[in-house]
């Protein structure tokens, strides 16, 4: 229907466009209301995600706030316009991660189509058949990795006094990971890749933020926040490395059908797998070890026990993982309409489910005096499995758990035998500053501690 007045037609058209736009962006705003689930109030174009989109809160802070604000087992929100659910009960967490994994097998990050070869070939971001192939292949490769106390600590000779813990530990881990992955290569590729990930320039921080908030936009523009494309030098080096040969053998890359299934080329796969060992292995391990020595420096008695007892060292490592988990939130996307067990709650395909790892770890209901560093709590095996999830759980549980713990245990034990660790007066922070970066939690500031050699 048209009117004789041009301006009246324009007014009506603008009104219709505005109404349709408003209807589109607010379509799911009543999603949780009709399901009788407590939820965060939404606003047009932002949903309930305005704190995160505007940078007022990180994803961890937002999920933790939702966890603490409601007593119910389910807490709803809307990310932009899509329903988002945070689950609080350990039994429901088990249901999502393990019991009914087939209904929540996707991470919901939608970054598996990224042009960045590191993301496309990273198990953390993979989906569907590629995830299955990558997981089986990488599990078999990890089984061959062995960690032993060697000469990796020789680089620390002369260490005495106040040191930057991250820099000190990086010297050791550079050697550990080179021996694991590229022992037959002369170039310092591990060190170079680690430094490029750690730089975290303002530009990289913004792209990481965009990837977390608007992953589809990140993918659309072909952005890269990790290590990017491998240089010609790295490609040539990797072609002759034992790691590439092992990958080629495990994934049968001499067969075109397997390359088609993996949706990648052999060189890209080698570089992607190598970079994933840095981003999903090296960096989280570095942060956990930094947090471990920070906590042990603040708790001399716990340090003394960890030095003389492997059981107490393991307990200290677990307590560090509880207080400072590498991943504070695990996400899963519902792949089809699902009704939660023992509940009338029904959610639709496409709804993202958040498992609040850090919030569970710091809940006084499950851990007495949850804010305190008390390793002895892990000497008791009665801790609920689905309230302690530093490596996740279920079929998508981190495949590097055993190797990571072995590296952390070996490095920590070796250093504790050689050094007493103390607070560096005026330099050690009163608390660790952790921030979200590329879906992980990293220590944002330098941590200084005093390392004093133990007299033999």
PDB file of C-alpha atoms in Angstrom, residues 238-454:
ATOM      1  CA  UNK A 238      59.227 -28.790   9.735  1.00  0.00           C
ATOM      2  CA  UNK A 239      59.251 -30.786   6.510  1.00  0.00           C
ATOM      3  CA  UNK A 240      62.345 -32.660   7.684  1.00  0.00           C
ATOM      4  CA  UNK A 241      61.462 -32.787  11.378  1.00  0.00           C
ATOM      5  CA  UNK A 242      60.561 -36.081  13.050  1.00  0.00           C
ATOM      6  CA  UNK A 243      57.324 -34.535  14.310  1.00  0.00           C
ATOM      7  CA  UNK A 244      56.077 -34.022  10.733  1.00  0.00           C
ATOM      8  CA  UNK A 245      57.091 -37.528   9.746  1.00  0.00           C
ATOM      9  CA  UNK A 246      55.272 -38.928  12.765  1.00  0.00           C
ATOM     10  CA  UNK A 247      52.152 -36.906  11.932  1.00  0.00           C
ATOM     11  CA  UNK A 248      52.292 -38.060   8.330  1.00  0.00           C
ATOM     12  CA  UNK A 249      52.503 -41.684   9.453  1.00  0.00           C
ATOM     13  CA  UNK A 250      49.751 -41.448  12.091  1.00  0.00           C
ATOM     14  CA  UNK A 251      47.294 -39.540   9.867  1.00  0.00           C
ATOM     15  CA  UNK A 252      48.321 -41.386   6.665  1.00  0.00           C
ATOM     16  CA  UNK A 253      48.883 -38.120   4.824  1.00  0.00           C
ATOM     17  CA  UNK A 254      50.216 -39.932   1.768  1.00  0.00           C
ATOM     18  CA  UNK A 255      46.578 -40.796   0.995  1.00  0.00           C
ATOM     19  CA  UNK A 256      44.524 -38.026  -0.617  1.00  0.00           C
ATOM     20  CA  UNK A 257      41.347 -39.296   1.041  1.00  0.00           C
ATOM     21  CA  UNK A 258      42.762 -38.629   4.498  1.00  0.00           C
ATOM     22  CA  UNK A 259      43.923 -35.146   3.521  1.00  0.00           C
ATOM     23  CA  UNK A 260      40.409 -34.487   2.260  1.00  0.00           C
ATOM     24  CA  UNK A 261      38.889 -35.643   5.564  1.00  0.00           C
ATOM     25  CA  UNK A 262      41.254 -33.458   7.567  1.00  0.00           C
ATOM     26  CA  UNK A 263      40.595 -30.520   5.203  1.00  0.00           C
ATOM     27  CA  UNK A 264      44.218 -29.427   5.312  1.00  0.00           C
ATOM     28  CA  UNK A 265      47.631 -29.858   3.719  1.00  0.00           C
ATOM     29  CA  UNK A 266      50.466 -31.770   5.455  1.00  0.00           C
ATOM     30  CA  UNK A 267      52.584 -28.636   6.050  1.00  0.00           C
ATOM     31  CA  UNK A 268      49.638 -26.765   7.520  1.00  0.00           C
ATOM     32  CA  UNK A 269      48.769 -29.718   9.757  1.00  0.00           C
ATOM     33  CA  UNK A 270      52.324 -29.922  11.113  1.00  0.00           C
ATOM     34  CA  UNK A 271      52.437 -26.224  11.879  1.00  0.00           C
ATOM     35  CA  UNK A 272      48.920 -26.233  13.319  1.00  0.00           C
ATOM     36  CA  UNK A 273      49.688 -29.144  15.647  1.00  0.00           C
ATOM     37  CA  UNK A 274      52.988 -27.581  16.708  1.00  0.00           C
ATOM     38  CA  UNK A 275      51.330 -24.236  17.443  1.00  0.00           C
ATOM     39  CA  UNK A 276      48.559 -25.962  19.419  1.00  0.00           C
ATOM     40  CA  UNK A 277      51.222 -27.542  21.655  1.00  0.00           C
ATOM     41  CA  UNK A 278      52.387 -23.991  22.375  1.00  0.00           C
ATOM     42  CA  UNK A 279      48.999 -22.291  22.814  1.00  0.00           C
ATOM     43  CA  UNK A 280      47.115 -25.127  24.545  1.00  0.00           C
ATOM     44  CA  UNK A 281      50.081 -26.783  26.261  1.00  0.00           C
ATOM     45  CA  UNK A 282      53.131 -24.635  26.849  1.00  0.00           C
ATOM     46  CA  UNK A 283      51.380 -21.376  27.813  1.00  0.00           C
ATOM     47  CA  UNK A 284      48.866 -22.962  30.250  1.00  0.00           C
ATOM     48  CA  UNK A 285      51.696 -24.987  31.838  1.00  0.00           C
ATOM     49  CA  UNK A 286      53.807 -21.841  32.188  1.00  0.00           C
ATOM     50  CA  UNK A 287      50.940 -20.056  33.940  1.00  0.00           C
ATOM     51  CA  UNK A 288      50.200 -22.991  36.253  1.00  0.00           C
ATOM     52  CA  UNK A 289      53.868 -23.304  37.253  1.00  0.00           C
ATOM     53  CA  UNK A 290      54.076 -19.556  37.850  1.00  0.00           C
ATOM     54  CA  UNK A 291      50.963 -19.710  40.055  1.00  0.00           C
ATOM     55  CA  UNK A 292      52.312 -22.793  41.858  1.00  0.00           C
ATOM     56  CA  UNK A 293      55.591 -21.146  42.858  1.00  0.00           C
ATOM     57  CA  UNK A 294      53.738 -17.962  43.778  1.00  0.00           C
ATOM     58  CA  UNK A 295      51.478 -19.904  46.153  1.00  0.00           C
ATOM     59  CA  UNK A 296      54.348 -21.963  47.585  1.00  0.00           C
ATOM     60  CA  UNK A 297      56.384 -18.807  48.217  1.00  0.00           C
ATOM     61  CA  UNK A 298      53.446 -17.396  50.194  1.00  0.00           C
ATOM     62  CA  UNK A 299      53.012 -20.697  52.092  1.00  0.00           C
ATOM     63  CA  UNK A 300      56.446 -21.876  53.349  1.00  0.00           C
ATOM     64  CA  UNK A 301      55.086 -24.917  55.197  1.00  0.00           C
ATOM     65  CA  UNK A 302      53.293 -26.150  52.059  1.00  0.00           C
ATOM     66  CA  UNK A 303      56.535 -25.581  50.126  1.00  0.00           C
ATOM     67  CA  UNK A 304      58.527 -27.606  52.634  1.00  0.00           C
ATOM     68  CA  UNK A 305      56.076 -30.507  52.428  1.00  0.00           C
ATOM     69  CA  UNK A 306      56.006 -30.382  48.616  1.00  0.00           C
ATOM     70  CA  UNK A 307      59.808 -30.529  48.535  1.00  0.00           C
ATOM     71  CA  UNK A 308      60.070 -33.743  50.546  1.00  0.00           C
ATOM     72  CA  UNK A 309      56.890 -35.553  49.487  1.00  0.00           C
ATOM     73  CA  UNK A 310      55.608 -36.278  45.980  1.00  0.00           C
ATOM     74  CA  UNK A 311      52.145 -36.776  47.440  1.00  0.00           C
ATOM     75  CA  UNK A 312      52.147 -33.267  48.890  1.00  0.00           C
ATOM     76  CA  UNK A 313      53.589 -31.817  45.666  1.00  0.00           C
ATOM     77  CA  UNK A 314      50.743 -33.392  43.686  1.00  0.00           C
ATOM     78  CA  UNK A 315      48.258 -31.945  46.188  1.00  0.00           C
ATOM     79  CA  UNK A 316      49.843 -28.485  45.800  1.00  0.00           C
ATOM     80  CA  UNK A 317      49.592 -28.745  42.011  1.00  0.00           C
ATOM     81  CA  UNK A 318      45.912 -29.717  42.205  1.00  0.00           C
ATOM     82  CA  UNK A 319      45.202 -26.871  44.612  1.00  0.00           C
ATOM     83  CA  UNK A 320      46.907 -24.455  42.214  1.00  0.00           C
ATOM     84  CA  UNK A 321      44.776 -25.784  39.357  1.00  0.00           C
ATOM     85  CA  UNK A 322      41.705 -25.294  41.520  1.00  0.00           C
ATOM     86  CA  UNK A 323      42.470 -21.679  42.350  1.00  0.00           C
ATOM     87  CA  UNK A 324      43.929 -20.758  38.960  1.00  0.00           C
ATOM     88  CA  UNK A 325      42.435 -23.086  36.298  1.00  0.00           C
ATOM     89  CA  UNK A 326      43.848 -22.585  32.760  1.00  0.00           C
ATOM     90  CA  UNK A 327      40.267 -22.515  31.413  1.00  0.00           C
ATOM     91  CA  UNK A 328      37.736 -20.746  33.617  1.00  0.00           C
ATOM     92  CA  UNK A 329      34.670 -21.544  31.476  1.00  0.00           C
ATOM     93  CA  UNK A 330      33.854 -24.509  29.233  1.00  0.00           C
ATOM     94  CA  UNK A 331      31.255 -23.940  26.521  1.00  0.00           C
ATOM     95  CA  UNK A 332      29.079 -26.467  24.735  1.00  0.00           C
ATOM     96  CA  UNK A 333      26.430 -25.913  22.074  1.00  0.00           C
ATOM     97  CA  UNK A 334      23.209 -27.902  22.150  1.00  0.00           C
ATOM     98  CA  UNK A 335      23.023 -29.704  18.787  1.00  0.00           C
ATOM     99  CA  UNK A 336      19.343 -30.666  19.027  1.00  0.00           C
ATOM    100  CA  UNK A 337      16.333 -29.995  21.254  1.00  0.00           C
ATOM    101  CA  UNK A 338      17.142 -31.365  24.686  1.00  0.00           C
ATOM    102  CA  UNK A 339      15.329 -31.925  27.989  1.00  0.00           C
ATOM    103  CA  UNK A 340      17.557 -32.092  31.042  1.00  0.00           C
ATOM    104  CA  UNK A 341      17.279 -35.224  33.177  1.00  0.00           C
ATOM    105  CA  UNK A 342      15.240 -34.885  36.384  1.00  0.00           C
ATOM    106  CA  UNK A 343      14.068 -31.479  35.221  1.00  0.00           C
ATOM    107  CA  UNK A 344      11.327 -29.953  33.113  1.00  0.00           C
ATOM    108  CA  UNK A 345      13.875 -27.648  31.480  1.00  0.00           C
ATOM    109  CA  UNK A 346      13.824 -27.860  27.675  1.00  0.00           C
ATOM    110  CA  UNK A 347      16.288 -26.006  25.460  1.00  0.00           C
ATOM    111  CA  UNK A 348      16.491 -25.697  21.683  1.00  0.00           C
ATOM    112  CA  UNK A 349      19.203 -26.443  19.182  1.00  0.00           C
ATOM    113  CA  UNK A 350      21.835 -23.705  19.071  1.00  0.00           C
ATOM    114  CA  UNK A 351      21.676 -22.693  22.734  1.00  0.00           C
ATOM    115  CA  UNK A 352      25.148 -22.334  24.267  1.00  0.00           C
ATOM    116  CA  UNK A 353      25.707 -23.958  27.670  1.00  0.00           C
ATOM    117  CA  UNK A 354      28.414 -22.578  29.980  1.00  0.00           C
ATOM    118  CA  UNK A 355      30.147 -24.697  32.604  1.00  0.00           C
ATOM    119  CA  UNK A 356      31.603 -22.217  35.142  1.00  0.00           C
ATOM    120  CA  UNK A 357      34.852 -23.965  36.090  1.00  0.00           C
ATOM    121  CA  UNK A 358      36.397 -21.176  38.153  1.00  0.00           C
ATOM    122  CA  UNK A 359      33.132 -20.446  39.959  1.00  0.00           C
ATOM    123  CA  UNK A 360      32.711 -24.127  40.898  1.00  0.00           C
ATOM    124  CA  UNK A 361      36.335 -24.327  42.050  1.00  0.00           C
ATOM    125  CA  UNK A 362      35.866 -21.314  44.330  1.00  0.00           C
ATOM    126  CA  UNK A 363      32.472 -22.247  45.767  1.00  0.00           C
ATOM    127  CA  UNK A 364      32.520 -22.745  49.539  1.00  0.00           C
ATOM    128  CA  UNK A 365      29.771 -25.348  49.179  1.00  0.00           C
ATOM    129  CA  UNK A 366      32.224 -27.741  47.539  1.00  0.00           C
ATOM    130  CA  UNK A 367      35.554 -26.536  48.960  1.00  0.00           C
ATOM    131  CA  UNK A 368      35.766 -25.316  52.545  1.00  0.00           C
ATOM    132  CA  UNK A 369      37.539 -21.947  52.746  1.00  0.00           C
ATOM    133  CA  UNK A 370      37.623 -21.996  48.968  1.00  0.00           C
ATOM    134  CA  UNK A 371      39.598 -18.765  48.619  1.00  0.00           C
ATOM    135  CA  UNK A 372      42.575 -20.125  50.591  1.00  0.00           C
ATOM    136  CA  UNK A 373      45.494 -22.196  49.330  1.00  0.00           C
ATOM    137  CA  UNK A 374      45.100 -25.487  51.207  1.00  0.00           C
ATOM    138  CA  UNK A 375      46.782 -28.388  49.341  1.00  0.00           C
ATOM    139  CA  UNK A 376      45.894 -30.817  52.128  1.00  0.00           C
ATOM    140  CA  UNK A 377      42.289 -30.859  50.903  1.00  0.00           C
ATOM    141  CA  UNK A 378      43.496 -33.000  47.972  1.00  0.00           C
ATOM    142  CA  UNK A 379      45.063 -35.592  50.245  1.00  0.00           C
ATOM    143  CA  UNK A 380      41.454 -36.666  50.781  1.00  0.00           C
ATOM    144  CA  UNK A 381      40.015 -38.454  47.739  1.00  0.00           C
ATOM    145  CA  UNK A 382      36.438 -37.454  48.559  1.00  0.00           C
ATOM    146  CA  UNK A 383      36.466 -34.330  46.314  1.00  0.00           C
ATOM    147  CA  UNK A 384      33.515 -34.420  43.884  1.00  0.00           C
ATOM    148  CA  UNK A 385      34.803 -35.109  40.374  1.00  0.00           C
ATOM    149  CA  UNK A 386      32.473 -32.607  38.717  1.00  0.00           C
ATOM    150  CA  UNK A 387      33.376 -29.721  41.006  1.00  0.00           C
ATOM    151  CA  UNK A 388      37.077 -29.988  40.089  1.00  0.00           C
ATOM    152  CA  UNK A 389      37.527 -29.719  36.325  1.00  0.00           C
ATOM    153  CA  UNK A 390      40.860 -28.092  35.406  1.00  0.00           C
ATOM    154  CA  UNK A 391      41.112 -30.334  32.325  1.00  0.00           C
ATOM    155  CA  UNK A 392      37.393 -30.624  31.607  1.00  0.00           C
ATOM    156  CA  UNK A 393      35.581 -33.969  31.566  1.00  0.00           C
ATOM    157  CA  UNK A 394      33.984 -36.419  29.164  1.00  0.00           C
ATOM    158  CA  UNK A 395      34.956 -37.207  25.543  1.00  0.00           C
ATOM    159  CA  UNK A 396      36.268 -33.651  24.972  1.00  0.00           C
ATOM    160  CA  UNK A 397      38.418 -33.702  28.085  1.00  0.00           C
ATOM    161  CA  UNK A 398      41.944 -32.388  27.492  1.00  0.00           C
ATOM    162  CA  UNK A 399      44.021 -35.186  25.973  1.00  0.00           C
ATOM    163  CA  UNK A 400      47.202 -33.594  27.317  1.00  0.00           C
ATOM    164  CA  UNK A 401      46.257 -33.889  30.995  1.00  0.00           C
ATOM    165  CA  UNK A 402      48.717 -36.648  31.837  1.00  0.00           C
ATOM    166  CA  UNK A 403      51.592 -35.071  29.885  1.00  0.00           C
ATOM    167  CA  UNK A 404      50.904 -31.614  31.323  1.00  0.00           C
ATOM    168  CA  UNK A 405      50.870 -32.896  34.903  1.00  0.00           C
ATOM    169  CA  UNK A 406      54.046 -34.850  34.227  1.00  0.00           C
ATOM    170  CA  UNK A 407      55.820 -31.716  32.956  1.00  0.00           C
ATOM    171  CA  UNK A 408      54.533 -29.572  35.840  1.00  0.00           C
ATOM    172  CA  UNK A 409      55.490 -32.213  38.407  1.00  0.00           C
ATOM    173  CA  UNK A 410      58.969 -32.779  36.935  1.00  0.00           C
ATOM    174  CA  UNK A 411      59.858 -29.086  36.576  1.00  0.00           C
ATOM    175  CA  UNK A 412      58.444 -28.158  39.989  1.00  0.00           C
ATOM    176  CA  UNK A 413      60.186 -31.044  41.746  1.00  0.00           C
ATOM    177  CA  UNK A 414      63.530 -30.264  40.091  1.00  0.00           C
ATOM    178  CA  UNK A 415      63.371 -26.583  41.022  1.00  0.00           C
ATOM    179  CA  UNK A 416      62.270 -27.235  44.600  1.00  0.00           C
ATOM    180  CA  UNK A 417      65.255 -29.534  45.101  1.00  0.00           C
ATOM    181  CA  UNK A 418      67.591 -26.737  44.008  1.00  0.00           C
ATOM    182  CA  UNK A 419      65.928 -23.617  45.415  1.00  0.00           C
ATOM    183  CA  UNK A 420      64.085 -22.217  48.387  1.00  0.00           C
ATOM    184  CA  UNK A 421      61.465 -19.782  47.080  1.00  0.00           C
ATOM    185  CA  UNK A 422      60.447 -16.632  48.942  1.00  0.00           C
ATOM    186  CA  UNK A 423      58.375 -13.515  48.469  1.00  0.00           C
ATOM    187  CA  UNK A 424      60.416 -10.714  46.860  1.00  0.00           C
ATOM    188  CA  UNK A 425      59.786  -7.727  49.117  1.00  0.00           C
ATOM    189  CA  UNK A 426      58.228  -4.842  47.204  1.00  0.00           C
ATOM    190  CA  UNK A 427      58.064  -6.826  43.956  1.00  0.00           C
ATOM    191  CA  UNK A 428      55.754  -9.813  44.490  1.00  0.00           C
ATOM    192  CA  UNK A 429      52.113  -8.868  43.800  1.00  0.00           C
ATOM    193  CA  UNK A 430      49.595  -9.266  46.632  1.00  0.00           C
ATOM    194  CA  UNK A 431      47.480 -11.408  44.297  1.00  0.00           C
ATOM    195  CA  UNK A 432      47.829 -12.824  40.803  1.00  0.00           C
ATOM    196  CA  UNK A 433      46.294 -10.730  38.032  1.00  0.00           C
ATOM    197  CA  UNK A 434      44.621 -13.196  35.659  1.00  0.00           C
ATOM    198  CA  UNK A 435      42.887 -12.127  32.453  1.00  0.00           C
ATOM    199  CA  UNK A 436      40.995 -13.877  29.661  1.00  0.00           C
ATOM    200  CA  UNK A 437      42.991 -14.314  26.472  1.00  0.00           C
ATOM    201  CA  UNK A 438      42.069 -16.611  23.560  1.00  0.00           C
ATOM    202  CA  UNK A 439      39.586 -18.523  25.753  1.00  0.00           C
ATOM    203  CA  UNK A 440      42.260 -19.261  28.390  1.00  0.00           C
ATOM    204  CA  UNK A 441      43.251 -17.531  31.617  1.00  0.00           C
ATOM    205  CA  UNK A 442      46.746 -16.052  31.661  1.00  0.00           C
ATOM    206  CA  UNK A 443      48.749 -14.157  34.283  1.00  0.00           C
ATOM    207  CA  UNK A 444      48.795 -10.604  32.996  1.00  0.00           C
ATOM    208  CA  UNK A 445      51.695  -9.115  34.993  1.00  0.00           C
ATOM    209  CA  UNK A 446      55.254 -10.171  35.719  1.00  0.00           C
ATOM    210  CA  UNK A 447      55.597 -12.164  38.929  1.00  0.00           C
ATOM    211  CA  UNK A 448      58.811 -11.664  40.880  1.00  0.00           C
ATOM    212  CA  UNK A 449      59.997 -14.110  43.545  1.00  0.00           C
ATOM    213  CA  UNK A 450      63.279 -14.692  45.359  1.00  0.00           C
ATOM    214  CA  UNK A 451      65.094 -17.933  44.510  1.00  0.00           C
ATOM    215  CA  UNK A 452      67.833 -18.959  46.942  1.00  0.00           C
ATOM    216  CA  UNK A 453      69.987 -22.007  46.076  1.00  0.00           C
ATOM    217  CA  UNK A 454      69.820 -24.844  48.605  1.00  0.00           C
TER     218      UNK A 454
END
